[in-house]
PDB file of C-alpha atoms in Angstrom:
ATOM      1  CA  ASP A   1       3.495 -16.096   8.255  1.00 63.00           C
ATOM      2  CA  THR A   2       1.901 -12.696   7.770  1.00 70.00           C
ATOM      3  CA  ALA A   3       0.621 -11.612  11.118  1.00 93.00           C
ATOM      4  CA  VAL A   4      -2.288  -9.425   9.644  1.00 97.00           C
ATOM      5  CA  SER A   5      -3.276 -10.098   6.258  1.00 96.00           C
ATOM      6  CA  GLN A   6      -5.850  -8.495   4.026  1.00 96.00           C
ATOM      7  CA  THR A   7      -7.077  -9.287   0.559  1.00 97.00           C
ATOM      8  CA  PRO A   8      -7.426  -8.098  -2.009  1.00 97.00           C
ATOM      9  CA  LYS A   9      -4.240  -5.805  -2.138  1.00 96.00           C
ATOM     10  CA  TYR A  10      -5.832  -4.073  -5.242  1.00 97.00           C
ATOM     11  CA  LEU A  11      -9.362  -3.428  -6.178  1.00 98.00           C
ATOM     12  CA  VAL A  12     -10.694  -1.559  -9.004  1.00 98.00           C
ATOM     13  CA  THR A  13     -14.475  -1.276  -9.465  1.00 98.00           C
ATOM     14  CA  GLN A  14     -17.079   0.883 -10.893  1.00 98.00           C
ATOM     15  CA  MET A  15     -19.453   3.220  -9.220  1.00 98.00           C
ATOM     16  CA  GLY A  16     -22.521   1.666  -7.786  1.00 98.00           C
ATOM     17  CA  ASN A  17     -20.911  -1.858  -7.425  1.00 98.00           C
ATOM     18  CA  ASP A  18     -20.671  -3.568  -4.007  1.00 98.00           C
ATOM     19  CA  LYS A  19     -17.350  -5.006  -2.661  1.00 98.00           C
ATOM     20  CA  SER A  20     -15.891  -6.634   0.017  1.00 98.00           C
ATOM     21  CA  ILE A  21     -12.174  -6.668   1.724  1.00 98.00           C
ATOM     22  CA  LYS A  22     -11.246  -9.593   4.043  1.00 98.00           C
ATOM     23  CA  CYS A  23      -8.727  -9.252   7.117  1.00 98.00           C
ATOM     24  CA  GLU A  24      -7.419 -11.857   9.220  1.00 97.00           C
ATOM     25  CA  GLN A  25      -4.718 -11.692  12.072  1.00 97.00           C
ATOM     26  CA  ASN A  26      -2.977 -14.568  13.575  1.00 96.00           C
ATOM     27  CA  LEU A  27      -1.636 -12.533  16.498  1.00 94.00           C
ATOM     28  CA  GLY A  28      -4.442 -13.726  18.993  1.00 93.00           C
ATOM     29  CA  HIS A  29      -5.366 -10.176  19.353  1.00 93.00           C
ATOM     30  CA  ASP A  30      -8.764  -9.036  20.732  1.00 90.00           C
ATOM     31  CA  THR A  31      -9.003  -5.754  19.012  1.00 91.00           C
ATOM     32  CA  MET A  32      -9.314  -5.271  15.222  1.00 93.00           C
ATOM     33  CA  TYR A  33      -9.597  -1.959  13.226  1.00 93.00           C
ATOM     34  CA  TRP A  34     -10.381  -0.727   9.740  1.00 96.00           C
ATOM     35  CA  TYR A  35      -8.539   2.743   8.717  1.00 96.00           C
ATOM     36  CA  LYS A  36      -9.025   4.655   5.688  1.00 96.00           C
ATOM     37  CA  GLN A  37      -5.894   6.507   4.284  1.00 95.00           C
ATOM     38  CA  ASP A  38      -6.416   9.297   1.719  1.00 90.00           C
ATOM     39  CA  SER A  39      -4.388  10.690  -0.948  1.00 86.00           C
ATOM     40  CA  LYS A  40      -2.793  12.908   1.580  1.00 84.00           C
ATOM     41  CA  LYS A  41      -1.693   9.843   3.757  1.00 89.00           C
ATOM     42  CA  PHE A  42      -4.028  10.813   6.536  1.00 90.00           C
ATOM     43  CA  LEU A  43      -5.079   7.720   8.214  1.00 93.00           C
ATOM     44  CA  LYS A  44      -8.791   7.889   9.739  1.00 92.00           C
ATOM     45  CA  ILE A  45     -10.242   5.366  12.027  1.00 92.00           C
ATOM     46  CA  MET A  46     -13.416   3.799  10.718  1.00 93.00           C
ATOM     47  CA  PHE A  47     -14.213   1.072  13.020  1.00 91.00           C
ATOM     48  CA  SER A  48     -13.079  -0.876  15.934  1.00 89.00           C
ATOM     49  CA  TYR A  49     -14.092  -4.275  16.997  1.00 89.00           C
ATOM     50  CA  ASN A  50     -13.170  -5.930  20.398  1.00 87.00           C
ATOM     51  CA  ASN A  51     -13.713  -9.897  20.681  1.00 85.00           C
ATOM     52  CA  LYS A  52     -16.361  -9.694  17.634  1.00 83.00           C
ATOM     53  CA  GLU A  53     -18.161  -6.819  19.270  1.00 85.00           C
ATOM     54  CA  LEU A  54     -18.346  -3.250  17.502  1.00 86.00           C
ATOM     55  CA  ILE A  55     -16.798  -0.605  20.100  1.00 82.00           C
ATOM     56  CA  ILE A  56     -16.242   2.300  17.763  1.00 77.00           C
ATOM     57  CA  ASN A  57     -17.890   3.538  14.511  1.00 78.00           C
ATOM     58  CA  GLU A  58     -16.524   6.689  13.263  1.00 79.00           C
ATOM     59  CA  THR A  59     -19.336   8.577  11.528  1.00 78.00           C
ATOM     60  CA  VAL A  60     -18.827   6.195   8.571  1.00 89.00           C
ATOM     61  CA  PRO A  61     -21.509   6.194   6.029  1.00 91.00           C
ATOM     62  CA  ASN A  62     -23.817   3.153   6.634  1.00 91.00           C
ATOM     63  CA  ARG A  63     -22.867   1.847   3.092  1.00 96.00           C
ATOM     64  CA  PHE A  64     -19.692   0.438   5.055  1.00 95.00           C
ATOM     65  CA  SER A  65     -20.468  -2.483   6.935  1.00 94.00           C
ATOM     66  CA  PRO A  66     -18.059  -4.503   8.959  1.00 94.00           C
ATOM     67  CA  LYS A  67     -18.468  -7.943   9.927  1.00 94.00           C
ATOM     68  CA  SER A  68     -16.414  -9.935  12.338  1.00 93.00           C
ATOM     69  CA  PRO A  69     -17.176 -13.808  12.369  1.00 92.00           C
ATOM     70  CA  ASP A  70     -14.451 -14.622  14.965  1.00 92.00           C
ATOM     71  CA  LYS A  71     -12.023 -12.228  16.751  1.00 90.00           C
ATOM     72  CA  ALA A  72      -9.456 -13.169  14.136  1.00 95.00           C
ATOM     73  CA  HIS A  73     -11.520 -11.888  11.217  1.00 96.00           C
ATOM     74  CA  LEU A  74     -12.756  -8.452  10.538  1.00 96.00           C
ATOM     75  CA  ASN A  75     -14.085  -7.976   6.964  1.00 97.00           C
ATOM     76  CA  LEU A  76     -15.289  -4.736   5.240  1.00 97.00           C
ATOM     77  CA  HIS A  77     -18.270  -4.737   2.825  1.00 97.00           C
ATOM     78  CA  ILE A  78     -19.026  -1.675   0.930  1.00 97.00           C
ATOM     79  CA  ASN A  79     -22.512  -1.122  -0.963  1.00 97.00           C
ATOM     80  CA  SER A  80     -22.977   1.446  -3.554  1.00 98.00           C
ATOM     81  CA  LEU A  81     -19.534   2.371  -4.238  1.00 98.00           C
ATOM     82  CA  GLU A  82     -18.668   6.143  -4.962  1.00 97.00           C
ATOM     83  CA  LEU A  83     -15.655   7.756  -6.240  1.00 97.00           C
ATOM     84  CA  GLY A  84     -14.837   9.270  -3.048  1.00 95.00           C
ATOM     85  CA  ASP A  85     -14.476   5.849  -1.456  1.00 96.00           C
ATOM     86  CA  SER A  86     -11.223   5.613  -3.439  1.00 97.00           C
ATOM     87  CA  ALA A  87      -8.271   5.313  -0.921  1.00 97.00           C
ATOM     88  CA  VAL A  88      -6.323   2.793   0.903  1.00 98.00           C
ATOM     89  CA  TYR A  89      -7.878   0.744   3.505  1.00 98.00           C
ATOM     90  CA  PHE A  90      -5.947  -0.605   6.249  1.00 98.00           C
ATOM     91  CA  CYS A  91      -6.883  -3.365   8.641  1.00 97.00           C
ATOM     92  CA  ALA A  92      -4.946  -3.750  11.866  1.00 96.00           C
ATOM     93  CA  SER A  93      -5.152  -5.650  15.257  1.00 95.00           C
ATOM     94  CA  SER A  94      -3.856  -5.027  18.672  1.00 91.00           C
ATOM     95  CA  GLN A  95      -4.335  -6.112  22.337  1.00 86.00           C
ATOM     96  CA  ARG A  96      -6.203  -3.455  24.080  1.00 70.00           C
ATOM     97  CA  ASP A  97      -4.300  -0.178  24.761  1.00 66.00           C
ATOM     98  CA  SER A  98      -1.259  -1.514  23.079  1.00 80.00           C
ATOM     99  CA  GLY A  99       0.435  -1.003  19.639  1.00 86.00           C
ATOM    100  CA  ALA A 100      -1.359  -1.935  16.638  1.00 92.00           C
ATOM    101  CA  PHE A 101       0.007  -4.251  13.851  1.00 94.00           C
ATOM    102  CA  PHE A 102      -1.194  -3.092  10.419  1.00 96.00           C
ATOM    103  CA  GLY A 103      -1.897  -5.281   7.220  1.00 97.00           C
ATOM    104  CA  GLN A 104      -0.393  -4.200   3.881  1.00 96.00           C
ATOM    105  CA  GLY A 105      -3.499  -2.195   2.667  1.00 97.00           C
ATOM    106  CA  THR A 106      -5.937  -2.566  -0.001  1.00 98.00           C
ATOM    107  CA  ARG A 107      -5.929   0.039  -2.695  1.00 97.00           C
ATOM    108  CA  LEU A 108      -9.410   0.630  -3.708  1.00 98.00           C
ATOM    109  CA  THR A 109      -9.930   2.629  -6.881  1.00 98.00           C
ATOM    110  CA  VAL A 110     -13.695   3.512  -7.825  1.00 98.00           C
ATOM    111  CA  VAL A 111     -14.190   4.336 -11.594  1.00 97.00           C
TER     112      VAL A 111
ATOM    113  CA  GLY B   1     -11.474  16.775  22.045  1.00 45.00           C
ATOM    114  CA  GLU B   2      -9.277  14.351  20.151  1.00 52.00           C
ATOM    115  CA  SER B   3      -6.673  15.568  17.618  1.00 54.00           C
ATOM    116  CA  VAL B   4      -3.087  14.848  17.051  1.00 64.00           C
ATOM    117  CA  GLY B   5      -1.145  17.210  15.006  1.00 58.00           C
ATOM    118  CA  LEU B   6       2.310  17.237  13.460  1.00 53.00           C
ATOM    119  CA  HIS B   7       4.720  20.347  13.299  1.00 52.00           C
ATOM    120  CA  LEU B   8       6.199  19.730   9.706  1.00 57.00           C
ATOM    121  CA  PRO B   9       4.748  17.817   6.830  1.00 88.00           C
ATOM    122  CA  THR B  10       7.965  17.109   5.268  1.00 91.00           C
ATOM    123  CA  LEU B  11      11.503  16.895   6.656  1.00 93.00           C
ATOM    124  CA  SER B  12      14.781  16.573   4.561  1.00 96.00           C
ATOM    125  CA  VAL B  13      18.016  15.703   6.341  1.00 96.00           C
ATOM    126  CA  GLN B  14      21.572  14.471   5.443  1.00 97.00           C
ATOM    127  CA  GLU B  15      22.746  10.993   5.655  1.00 97.00           C
ATOM    128  CA  GLY B  16      24.356  10.611   8.903  1.00 97.00           C
ATOM    129  CA  ASP B  17      22.775  13.504  10.568  1.00 97.00           C
ATOM    130  CA  ASN B  18      20.246  13.190  13.317  1.00 97.00           C
ATOM    131  CA  SER B  19      16.414  13.605  12.633  1.00 97.00           C
ATOM    132  CA  ILE B  20      13.515  15.094  14.958  1.00 96.00           C
ATOM    133  CA  ILE B  21      10.088  14.578  14.223  1.00 95.00           C
ATOM    134  CA  ASN B  22       7.537  16.376  16.456  1.00 93.00           C
ATOM    135  CA  CYS B  23       4.043  15.755  17.402  1.00 92.00           C
ATOM    136  CA  ALA B  24       1.418  17.508  19.640  1.00 91.00           C
ATOM    137  CA  TYR B  25      -1.778  16.176  21.036  1.00 89.00           C
ATOM    138  CA  SER B  26      -4.741  17.422  22.586  1.00 86.00           C
ATOM    139  CA  ASN B  27      -6.190  15.265  25.166  1.00 80.00           C
ATOM    140  CA  SER B  28      -4.220  15.398  28.470  1.00 77.00           C
ATOM    141  CA  ALA B  29      -5.880  11.983  29.622  1.00 77.00           C
ATOM    142  CA  SER B  30      -4.099  10.246  26.672  1.00 83.00           C
ATOM    143  CA  ASP B  31      -1.581   7.538  28.395  1.00 85.00           C
ATOM    144  CA  TYR B  32      -0.075   5.549  25.679  1.00 92.00           C
ATOM    145  CA  PHE B  33       1.742   6.835  22.622  1.00 94.00           C
ATOM    146  CA  ILE B  34       2.989   5.269  19.570  1.00 95.00           C
ATOM    147  CA  TRP B  35       5.462   6.026  16.663  1.00 97.00           C
ATOM    148  CA  TYR B  36       4.945   4.369  13.280  1.00 97.00           C
ATOM    149  CA  LYS B  37       7.038   4.247  10.158  1.00 97.00           C
ATOM    150  CA  GLN B  38       5.132   3.806   6.667  1.00 97.00           C
ATOM    151  CA  GLU B  39       7.350   3.040   3.508  1.00 96.00           C
ATOM    152  CA  SER B  40       5.644   3.551   0.102  1.00 93.00           C
ATOM    153  CA  GLY B  41       3.154   0.633  -0.564  1.00 92.00           C
ATOM    154  CA  LYS B  42       3.210  -0.681   2.717  1.00 94.00           C
ATOM    155  CA  GLY B  43       1.216  -0.761   6.074  1.00 96.00           C
ATOM    156  CA  PRO B  44       2.319   1.648   9.150  1.00 97.00           C
ATOM    157  CA  GLN B  45       5.072  -0.202  11.061  1.00 96.00           C
ATOM    158  CA  PHE B  46       5.490  -0.012  14.741  1.00 95.00           C
ATOM    159  CA  ILE B  47       8.529   1.644  15.758  1.00 96.00           C
ATOM    160  CA  ILE B  48       8.525   2.526  19.417  1.00 96.00           C
ATOM    161  CA  ASP B  49       5.846   3.330  22.079  1.00 95.00           C
ATOM    162  CA  ILE B  50       5.939   5.109  25.485  1.00 96.00           C
ATOM    163  CA  ARG B  51       3.659   5.336  28.449  1.00 93.00           C
ATOM    164  CA  SER B  52       2.566   8.455  30.405  1.00 91.00           C
ATOM    165  CA  ASN B  53       4.501   7.450  33.353  1.00 92.00           C
ATOM    166  CA  MET B  54       7.798   7.757  31.274  1.00 95.00           C
ATOM    167  CA  ASP B  55       9.153  10.845  29.616  1.00 96.00           C
ATOM    168  CA  LYS B  56      11.905   9.069  27.612  1.00 97.00           C
ATOM    169  CA  ARG B  57      12.351   5.698  25.992  1.00 97.00           C
ATOM    170  CA  GLN B  58      15.248   4.492  23.745  1.00 97.00           C
ATOM    171  CA  GLY B  59      15.198   1.862  21.100  1.00 94.00           C
ATOM    172  CA  GLN B  60      17.820   0.925  18.282  1.00 93.00           C
ATOM    173  CA  ARG B  61      18.890   4.459  16.963  1.00 96.00           C
ATOM    174  CA  VAL B  62      15.378   5.806  17.871  1.00 98.00           C
ATOM    175  CA  THR B  63      14.450   7.830  21.005  1.00 98.00           C
ATOM    176  CA  VAL B  64      10.927   8.799  21.856  1.00 98.00           C
ATOM    177  CA  LEU B  65      10.385  11.982  24.184  1.00 98.00           C
ATOM    178  CA  LEU B  66       7.138  12.647  25.970  1.00 96.00           C
ATOM    179  CA  ASN B  67       6.448  16.011  27.472  1.00 95.00           C
ATOM    180  CA  LYS B  68       2.901  15.766  29.084  1.00 92.00           C
ATOM    181  CA  THR B  69       3.037  19.252  30.285  1.00 92.00           C
ATOM    182  CA  VAL B  70       2.788  20.849  26.781  1.00 93.00           C
ATOM    183  CA  LYS B  71       1.196  17.572  25.296  1.00 92.00           C
ATOM    184  CA  HIS B  72       4.095  17.155  22.889  1.00 94.00           C
ATOM    185  CA  LEU B  73       6.069  14.104  21.843  1.00 94.00           C
ATOM    186  CA  SER B  74       8.922  13.590  19.530  1.00 97.00           C
ATOM    187  CA  LEU B  75      10.945  10.963  17.580  1.00 97.00           C
ATOM    188  CA  GLN B  76      14.736  11.404  17.414  1.00 98.00           C
ATOM    189  CA  ILE B  77      16.477   9.275  14.857  1.00 98.00           C
ATOM    190  CA  ALA B  78      20.348   9.065  15.177  1.00 97.00           C
ATOM    191  CA  ALA B  79      22.525   8.791  12.253  1.00 97.00           C
ATOM    192  CA  THR B  80      19.762   8.787   9.786  1.00 97.00           C
ATOM    193  CA  GLN B  81      20.220   6.291   6.851  1.00 97.00           C
ATOM    194  CA  PRO B  82      18.523   6.199   3.334  1.00 96.00           C
ATOM    195  CA  GLY B  83      16.419   3.124   4.606  1.00 96.00           C
ATOM    196  CA  ASP B  84      14.844   5.673   7.142  1.00 97.00           C
ATOM    197  CA  SER B  85      12.986   7.563   4.365  1.00 97.00           C
ATOM    198  CA  ALA B  86       9.466   7.081   4.898  1.00 97.00           C
ATOM    199  CA  VAL B  87       6.442   8.840   6.449  1.00 96.00           C
ATOM    200  CA  TYR B  88       6.343   8.892  10.040  1.00 96.00           C
ATOM    201  CA  PHE B  89       3.170   9.055  12.118  1.00 95.00           C
ATOM    202  CA  CYS B  90       2.395   9.642  15.778  1.00 95.00           C
ATOM    203  CA  ALA B  91      -0.479   7.867  17.060  1.00 94.00           C
ATOM    204  CA  VAL B  92      -2.143   8.414  20.313  1.00 91.00           C
ATOM    205  CA  PHE B  93      -4.389   5.996  22.285  1.00 86.00           C
ATOM    206  CA  TYR B  94      -7.470   7.517  23.922  1.00 76.00           C
ATOM    207  CA  ASN B  95      -8.835   5.311  26.622  1.00 69.00           C
ATOM    208  CA  GLN B  96     -12.241   6.785  26.356  1.00 64.00           C
ATOM    209  CA  GLY B  97     -13.755   4.969  23.447  1.00 60.00           C
ATOM    210  CA  GLY B  98     -10.272   2.856  23.264  1.00 69.00           C
ATOM    211  CA  LYS B  99      -9.143   4.117  19.736  1.00 80.00           C
ATOM    212  CA  LEU B 100      -5.803   4.852  18.175  1.00 87.00           C
ATOM    213  CA  ILE B 101      -5.754   8.164  16.621  1.00 89.00           C
ATOM    214  CA  PHE B 102      -3.048   9.156  14.130  1.00 92.00           C
ATOM    215  CA  GLY B 103      -1.358  12.390  13.391  1.00 89.00           C
ATOM    216  CA  GLN B 104      -0.831  13.652   9.981  1.00 87.00           C
ATOM    217  CA  GLY B 105       2.325  12.328   9.289  1.00 91.00           C
ATOM    218  CA  THR B 106       5.809  13.646   8.285  1.00 93.00           C
ATOM    219  CA  GLU B 107       7.614  12.624   5.247  1.00 95.00           C
ATOM    220  CA  LEU B 108      11.180  12.101   5.810  1.00 96.00           C
ATOM    221  CA  SER B 109      13.565  12.241   2.995  1.00 96.00           C
ATOM    222  CA  VAL B 110      17.532  11.328   3.688  1.00 96.00           C
ATOM    223  CA  LYS B 111      19.766  12.930   1.189  1.00 93.00           C
ATOM    224  CA  PRO B 112      23.079  10.661   0.390  1.00 89.00           C
TER     225      PRO B 112
END
């Protein structure tokens, strides 16, 4: 069983579209994250949720809206996609102040 | 402030040699540090962690050293193998705000 799973793995879409990426963890963790990895491999934290509550929003444009229906899920919705949104997006989960486990990533390409 | 830096973007070693990857952090209040390995097309994978009450921790072929005085940590890989080729990240947990901040990554290449 995959501990942190995100779908889709690949996403190609046109500028201006709205898309969602889903994430689920079966580890029973309280905290979930979204990270963005650019072409230089830099991993930047976007959001962090703890027990469905938003605790970190790292100056991400408000076109990005995370939603956590329960503590096992953290979805990412992106409105009005731009070329600069192209990246690999990783979902992760952890128990607070312990190591995070990552999903396999969603490669988003905006054309 | 919060920043995590890495001393070298790339590292090339011969198979069988030991590898050392270094990382510097800025916030002296950090108390939890993690090393991750990321292979091509995959998510970062937890390797080893260390808390600030320790200065050394060993795993299977890997050792993490923490020097809180100079805010530096390193990952040592013994007898490096081709399967160790990947990008390695240090990550620092900042209690203030409760977030895990990653360094820039070092790409390790192992020559046969």
